[in-house]
Coordinates of C-alpha atoms in Angstrom, one line a residue:
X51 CA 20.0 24.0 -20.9
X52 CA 22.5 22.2 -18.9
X53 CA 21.2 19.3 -16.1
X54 CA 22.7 19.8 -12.6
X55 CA 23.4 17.0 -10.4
X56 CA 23.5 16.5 -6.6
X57 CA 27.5 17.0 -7.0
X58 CA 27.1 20.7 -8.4
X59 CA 25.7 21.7 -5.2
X60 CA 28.7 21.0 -3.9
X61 CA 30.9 22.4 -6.5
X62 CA 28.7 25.8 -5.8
X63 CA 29.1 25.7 -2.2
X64 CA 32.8 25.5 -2.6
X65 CA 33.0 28.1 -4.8
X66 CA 31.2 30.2 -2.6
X67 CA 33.1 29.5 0.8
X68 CA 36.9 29.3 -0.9
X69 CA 37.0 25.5 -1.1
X70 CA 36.0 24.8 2.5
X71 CA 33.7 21.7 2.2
X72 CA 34.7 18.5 3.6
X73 CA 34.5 16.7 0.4
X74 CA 35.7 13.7 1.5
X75 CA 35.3 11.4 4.8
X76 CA 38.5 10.5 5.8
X77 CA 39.1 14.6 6.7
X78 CA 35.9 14.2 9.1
X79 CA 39.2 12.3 11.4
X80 CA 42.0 13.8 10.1
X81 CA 41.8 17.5 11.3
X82 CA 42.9 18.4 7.8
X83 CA 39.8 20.8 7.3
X84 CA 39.7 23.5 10.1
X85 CA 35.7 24.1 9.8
X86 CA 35.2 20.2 11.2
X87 CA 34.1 21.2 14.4
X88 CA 33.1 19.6 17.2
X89 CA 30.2 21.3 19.6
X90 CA 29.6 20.3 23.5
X91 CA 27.9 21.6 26.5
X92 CA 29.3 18.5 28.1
X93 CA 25.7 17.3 28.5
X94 CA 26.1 13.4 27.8
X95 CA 25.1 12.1 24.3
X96 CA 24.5 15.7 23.1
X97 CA 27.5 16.7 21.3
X98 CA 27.6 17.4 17.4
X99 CA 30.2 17.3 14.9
X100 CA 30.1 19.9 12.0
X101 CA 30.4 18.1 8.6
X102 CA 30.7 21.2 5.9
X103 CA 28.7 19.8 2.9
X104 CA 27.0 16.7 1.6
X105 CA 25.6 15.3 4.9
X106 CA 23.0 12.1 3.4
X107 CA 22.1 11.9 -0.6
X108 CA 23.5 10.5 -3.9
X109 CA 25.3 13.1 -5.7
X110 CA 25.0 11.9 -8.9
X111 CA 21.4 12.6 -8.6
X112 CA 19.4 15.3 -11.0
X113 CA 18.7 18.5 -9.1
X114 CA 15.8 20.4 -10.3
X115 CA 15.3 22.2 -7.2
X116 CA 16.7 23.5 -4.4
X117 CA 15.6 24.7 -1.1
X118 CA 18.0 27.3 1.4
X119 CA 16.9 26.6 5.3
X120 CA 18.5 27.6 8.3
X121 CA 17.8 24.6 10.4
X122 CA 16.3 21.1 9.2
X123 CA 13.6 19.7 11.3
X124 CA 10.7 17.2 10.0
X125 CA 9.0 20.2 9.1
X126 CA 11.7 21.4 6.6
X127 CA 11.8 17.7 5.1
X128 CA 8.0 17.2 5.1
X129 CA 7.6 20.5 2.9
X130 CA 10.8 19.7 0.8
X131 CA 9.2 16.4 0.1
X132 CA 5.5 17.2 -1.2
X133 CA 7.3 20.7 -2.9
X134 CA 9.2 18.9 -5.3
X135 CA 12.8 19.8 -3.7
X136 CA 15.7 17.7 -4.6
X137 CA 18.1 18.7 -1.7
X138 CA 18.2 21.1 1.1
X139 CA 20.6 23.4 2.1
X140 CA 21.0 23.8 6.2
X141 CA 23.0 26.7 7.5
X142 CA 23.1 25.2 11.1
X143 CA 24.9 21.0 11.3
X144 CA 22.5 18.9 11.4
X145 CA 22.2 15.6 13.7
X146 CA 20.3 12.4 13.7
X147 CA 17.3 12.7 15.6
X148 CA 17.1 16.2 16.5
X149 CA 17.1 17.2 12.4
X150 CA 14.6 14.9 11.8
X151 CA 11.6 14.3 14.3
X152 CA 13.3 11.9 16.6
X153 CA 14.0 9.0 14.1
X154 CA 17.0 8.3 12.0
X155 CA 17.9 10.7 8.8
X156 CA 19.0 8.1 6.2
X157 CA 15.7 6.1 6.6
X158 CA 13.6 9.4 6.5
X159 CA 15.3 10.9 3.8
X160 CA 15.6 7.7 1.9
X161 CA 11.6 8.0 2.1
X162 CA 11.2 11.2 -0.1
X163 CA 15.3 10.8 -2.1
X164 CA 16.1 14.0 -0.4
X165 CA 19.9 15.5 0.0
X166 CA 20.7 17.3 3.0
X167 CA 24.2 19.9 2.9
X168 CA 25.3 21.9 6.0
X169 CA 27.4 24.8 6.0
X170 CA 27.3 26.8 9.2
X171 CA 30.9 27.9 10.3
X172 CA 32.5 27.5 6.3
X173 CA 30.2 30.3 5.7
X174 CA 30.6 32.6 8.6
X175 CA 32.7 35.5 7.5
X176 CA 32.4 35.4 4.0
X177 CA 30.4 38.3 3.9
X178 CA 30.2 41.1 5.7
X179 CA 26.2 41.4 5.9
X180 CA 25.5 41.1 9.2
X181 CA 27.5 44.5 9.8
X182 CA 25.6 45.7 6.8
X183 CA 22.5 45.1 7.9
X184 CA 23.4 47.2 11.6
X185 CA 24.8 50.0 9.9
X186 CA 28.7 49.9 10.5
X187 CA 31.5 48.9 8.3
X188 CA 34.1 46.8 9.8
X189 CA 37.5 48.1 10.6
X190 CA 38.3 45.0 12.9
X191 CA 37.0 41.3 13.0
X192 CA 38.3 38.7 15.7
X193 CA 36.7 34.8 14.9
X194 CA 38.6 33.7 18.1
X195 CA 38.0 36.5 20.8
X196 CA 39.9 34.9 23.8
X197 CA 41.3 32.0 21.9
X198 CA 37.8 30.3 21.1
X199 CA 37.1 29.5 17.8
X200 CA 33.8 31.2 16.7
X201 CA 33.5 33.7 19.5
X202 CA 33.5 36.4 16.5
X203 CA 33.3 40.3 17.3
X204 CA 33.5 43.2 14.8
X205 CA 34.5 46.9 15.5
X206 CA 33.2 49.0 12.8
X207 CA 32.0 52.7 11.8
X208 CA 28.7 53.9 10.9
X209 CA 28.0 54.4 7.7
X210 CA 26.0 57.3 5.9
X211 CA 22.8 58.0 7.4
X212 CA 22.9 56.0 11.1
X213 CA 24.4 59.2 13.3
X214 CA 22.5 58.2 16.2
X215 CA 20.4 54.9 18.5
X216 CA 17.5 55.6 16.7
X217 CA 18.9 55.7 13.6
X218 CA 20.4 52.1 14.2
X219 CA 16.8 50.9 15.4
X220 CA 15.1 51.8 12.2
X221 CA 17.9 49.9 10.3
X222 CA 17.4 46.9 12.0
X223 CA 13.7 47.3 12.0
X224 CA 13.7 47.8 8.0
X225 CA 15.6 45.3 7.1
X226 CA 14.2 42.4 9.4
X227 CA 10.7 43.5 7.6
X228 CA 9.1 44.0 11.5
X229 CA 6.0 46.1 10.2
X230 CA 5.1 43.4 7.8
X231 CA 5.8 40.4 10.1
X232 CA 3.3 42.8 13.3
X233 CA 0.7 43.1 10.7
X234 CA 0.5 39.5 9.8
X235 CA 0.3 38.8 13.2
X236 CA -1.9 41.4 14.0
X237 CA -4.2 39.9 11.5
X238 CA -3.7 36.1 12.5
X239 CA -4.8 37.9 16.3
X240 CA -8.2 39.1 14.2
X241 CA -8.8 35.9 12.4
X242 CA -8.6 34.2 15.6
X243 CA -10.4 36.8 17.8
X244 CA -7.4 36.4 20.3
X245 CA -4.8 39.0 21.4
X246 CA -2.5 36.4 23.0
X247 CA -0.7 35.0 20.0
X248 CA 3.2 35.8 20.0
X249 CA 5.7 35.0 17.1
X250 CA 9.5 35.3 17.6
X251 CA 10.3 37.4 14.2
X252 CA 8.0 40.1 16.0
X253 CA 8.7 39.5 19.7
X254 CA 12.3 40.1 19.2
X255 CA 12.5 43.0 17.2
X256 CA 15.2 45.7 18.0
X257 CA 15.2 47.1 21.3
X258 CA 17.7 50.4 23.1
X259 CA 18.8 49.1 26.4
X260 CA 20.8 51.7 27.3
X261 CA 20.8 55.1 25.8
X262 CA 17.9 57.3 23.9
X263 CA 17.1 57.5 20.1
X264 CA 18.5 60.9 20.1
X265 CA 22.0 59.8 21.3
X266 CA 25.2 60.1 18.6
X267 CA 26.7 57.0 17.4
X268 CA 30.0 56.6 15.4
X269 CA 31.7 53.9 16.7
X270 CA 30.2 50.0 17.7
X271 CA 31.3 46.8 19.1
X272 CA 29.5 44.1 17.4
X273 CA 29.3 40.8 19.5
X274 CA 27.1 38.0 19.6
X275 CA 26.7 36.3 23.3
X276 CA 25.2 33.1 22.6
X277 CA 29.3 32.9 20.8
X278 CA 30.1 32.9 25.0
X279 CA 31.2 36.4 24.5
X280 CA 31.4 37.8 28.0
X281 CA 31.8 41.1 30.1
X282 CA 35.7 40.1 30.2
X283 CA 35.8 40.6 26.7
X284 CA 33.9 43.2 26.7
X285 CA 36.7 45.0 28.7
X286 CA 39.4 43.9 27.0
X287 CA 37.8 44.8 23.6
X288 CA 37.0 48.1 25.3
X289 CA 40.2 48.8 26.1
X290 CA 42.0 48.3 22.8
X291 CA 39.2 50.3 21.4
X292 CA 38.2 53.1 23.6
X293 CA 36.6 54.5 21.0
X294 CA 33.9 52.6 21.1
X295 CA 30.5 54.5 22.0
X296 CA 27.9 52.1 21.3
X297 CA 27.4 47.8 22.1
X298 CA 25.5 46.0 19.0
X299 CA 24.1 42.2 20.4
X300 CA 22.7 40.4 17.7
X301 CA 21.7 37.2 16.4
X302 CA 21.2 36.3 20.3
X303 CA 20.0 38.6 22.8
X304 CA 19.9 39.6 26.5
X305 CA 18.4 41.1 29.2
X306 CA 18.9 44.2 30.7
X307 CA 20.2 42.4 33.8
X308 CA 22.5 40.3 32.1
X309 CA 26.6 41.6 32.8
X310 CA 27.6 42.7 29.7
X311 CA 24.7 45.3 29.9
X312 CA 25.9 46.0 33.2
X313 CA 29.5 46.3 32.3
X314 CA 28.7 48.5 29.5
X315 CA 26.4 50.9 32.0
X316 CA 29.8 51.4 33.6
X317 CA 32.1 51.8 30.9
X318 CA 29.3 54.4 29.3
X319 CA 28.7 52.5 26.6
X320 CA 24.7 52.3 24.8
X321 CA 23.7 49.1 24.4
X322 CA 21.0 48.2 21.5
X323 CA 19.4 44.5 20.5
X324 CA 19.9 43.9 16.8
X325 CA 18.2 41.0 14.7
X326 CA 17.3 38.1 16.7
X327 CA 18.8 34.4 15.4
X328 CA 15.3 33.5 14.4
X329 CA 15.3 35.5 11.3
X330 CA 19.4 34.6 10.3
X331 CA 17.3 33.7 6.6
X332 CA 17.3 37.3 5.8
X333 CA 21.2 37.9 7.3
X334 CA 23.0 34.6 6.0
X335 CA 19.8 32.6 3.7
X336 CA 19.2 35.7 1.1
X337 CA 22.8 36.1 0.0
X338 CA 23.2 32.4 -0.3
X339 CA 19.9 31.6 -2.2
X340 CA 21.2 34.3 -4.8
X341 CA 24.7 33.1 -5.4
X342 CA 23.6 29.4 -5.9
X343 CA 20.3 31.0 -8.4
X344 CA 23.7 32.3 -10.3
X345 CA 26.0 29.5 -10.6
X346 CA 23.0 26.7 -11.2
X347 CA 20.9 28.7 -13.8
X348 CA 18.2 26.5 -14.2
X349 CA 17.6 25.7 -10.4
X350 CA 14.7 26.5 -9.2
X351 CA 15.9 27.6 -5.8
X352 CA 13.5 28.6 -2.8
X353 CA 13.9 29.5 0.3
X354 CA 12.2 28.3 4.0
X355 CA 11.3 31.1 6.8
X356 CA 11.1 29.2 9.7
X357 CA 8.2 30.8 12.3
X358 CA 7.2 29.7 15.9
X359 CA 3.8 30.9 17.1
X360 CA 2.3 31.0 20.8
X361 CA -0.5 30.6 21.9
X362 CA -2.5 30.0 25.4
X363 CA -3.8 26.5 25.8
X364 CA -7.0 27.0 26.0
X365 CA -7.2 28.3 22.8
X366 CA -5.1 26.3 20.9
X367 CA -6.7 24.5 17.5
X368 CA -10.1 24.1 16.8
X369 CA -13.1 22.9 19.3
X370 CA -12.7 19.2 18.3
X371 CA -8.9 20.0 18.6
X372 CA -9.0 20.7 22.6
X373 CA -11.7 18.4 23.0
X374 CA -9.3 15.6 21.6
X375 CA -6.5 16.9 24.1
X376 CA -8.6 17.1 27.4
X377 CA -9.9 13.6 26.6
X378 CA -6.6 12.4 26.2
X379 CA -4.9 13.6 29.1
X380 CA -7.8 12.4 31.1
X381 CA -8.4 9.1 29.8
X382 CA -4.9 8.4 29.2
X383 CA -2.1 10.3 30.6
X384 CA -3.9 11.4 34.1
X385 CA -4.8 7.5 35.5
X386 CA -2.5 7.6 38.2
X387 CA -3.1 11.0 39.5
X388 CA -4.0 9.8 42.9
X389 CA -1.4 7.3 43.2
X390 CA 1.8 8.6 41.3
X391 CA 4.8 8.1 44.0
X392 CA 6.5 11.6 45.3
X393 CA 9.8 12.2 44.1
X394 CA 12.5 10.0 45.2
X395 CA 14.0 13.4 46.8
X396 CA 10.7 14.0 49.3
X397 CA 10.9 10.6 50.2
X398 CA 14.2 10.5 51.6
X399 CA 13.9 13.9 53.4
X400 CA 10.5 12.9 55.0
X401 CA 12.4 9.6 56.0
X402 CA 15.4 11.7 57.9
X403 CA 13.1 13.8 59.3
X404 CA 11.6 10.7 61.1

């Protein structure tokens, strides 16, 4: 059987996205490859260019094993390291620091010879699961609503069997797995005699804002706020497709306060909450996993499901657990209690008010 190296990966990837990895540096600052992106709030020191493919390894290194994530964090590249993984696929860029448990990603990666790839916007669009999975089939796809570059919208028709809201819910439902991911909760809530646990897959499951189950759907918008996508677009969407019946948020969500939920009230449009960005493995990390198991046969390739948990801190960890963390804080990080100077604001209104 044929040995993969590091460099395959990227011959895979590229084959997957239609040759659109940055496979070499010098079009990281030429703007010769349209999917080098650069991200920014505008909040100082925070911005983040995307790099499509090899991010930090050797490529001429065997690969044995291969691990699909959405987002690298130290957890990712402590359980890639004592897993046996050679190098990690990230769907989101990835970023000094903030990938990697607040220290540098060449020395930590160096530590445990581990490759790092990021895709993110080279694969957006290449398939059209995400409609899939909310039961529509695209008849129109914008990737720059208003001019911005990943502000991405679909306009689609139900397919077979989703006629009305509830249908749609039960969709979303099935295919994020919800039941499965409540009972493991339900039974972590057992195991640790405490109802207060919460875990994202299960807190944001699918959820009608406006309309009932009963209520016919034939026609959707499919946006995706956290894109920026905003009640103005909403209109102007609207009104080239009037159409339209039914508003689909998904990977991010909102509230039912939140303008776009408001604008649709008015335009008498439903409004329903698809899958949440914290499980984007199913949507984006399945389809992926299975087209690299196909072009590296041989590769052992797994995949990471990401979870966050809550719980109340008072009954966090074991007993020796919270007694460590209330001696701590007190001995340690609570000296100064009775002496800590107010805030540089309260000082200078109490002085004016003198």
């Amino acid at each position: 059987m044929r040995t993969f190296r590091i460099n395959d990966v990227t011959l895979a990837l590229n084959t997957i996205t239609g040759g659109r990895l940055s496979q070499y540096w010098d079009q990281i600052y030429s703007g010769s490859n349209p999917y080098i992106v650069m991200k920014s709030s505008g909040l100082p020191g925070k911005a983040i260019m995307e790099t499509p493919g090899m991010v930090y390894g050797d490529p001429g290194r065997p690969l044995k094993k291969l691990a699909v994530v959405m987002t690298l964090t130290e957890q990712v590249i402590e359980l890639a390291a004592q897993t046996g993984v050679d190098a990690v696929i990230a769907h989101h860029p990835v970023a000094d620091a903030a990938s990697s448990g607040g220290v540098l990603l060449k020395t930590y990666l160096d530590l445990y010879d581990l490759t790092v790839f990021e895709l993110h916007e080279v694969f957006h669009g290449l398939h059209p699961g995400m409609a899939y999975i909310h039961g529509h089939t695209p008849f129109v796809t914008e990737t720059q609503c208003s001019g911005v570059q990943g502000r991405i919208y679909h306009v689609g028709k139900t397919i077979d069997g989703v006629q009305t809201l509830g249908d749609l819910l039960d969709r979303i439902l099935r295919f994020s797995d919800w039941q499965t991911e409540n009972r493991l909760l339900q039974m972590e809530k057992v195991l640790r005699g405490l109802d207060s646990i919460e875990e994202t897959s299960v807190a944001v499951g699918g959820e009608i804002l406006l309309g009932q189950r009963e209520d016919p759907v034939q026609t959707v918008l499919h946006i995706f706020p956290h894109t920026g996508f905003d009640e103005n677009d909403l209109v102007h969407v609207f009104s080239r497709y009037p159409e339209i019946d039914t508003v689909i948020a998904s990977v991010s969500r909102v509230r039912k306060t939140h303008p776009l939920v408001k604008k649709s009230s008015e335009l008498g449009l439903r409004f329903i909450l698809g899958s949440s960005h914290a499980i984007e493995i199913l949507e984006n990390g399945i389809p992926l996993a299975n087209a690299l198991s196909e072009l590296l046969p041989g590769v052992e390739v797994v995949l990471f499901r990401q979870k966050v948990f809550s719980y109340p801190l008072h009954a966090f960890g074991s007993d020796v657990l919270r007694q460590y963390g209330e001696k701590i804080s007190r001995d340690n990080l609570l000296l100064h209690r009775d002496t800590h100077q107010q805030p540089v604001g309260q000082e200078e209104e109490h002085s004016e008010e003198n």
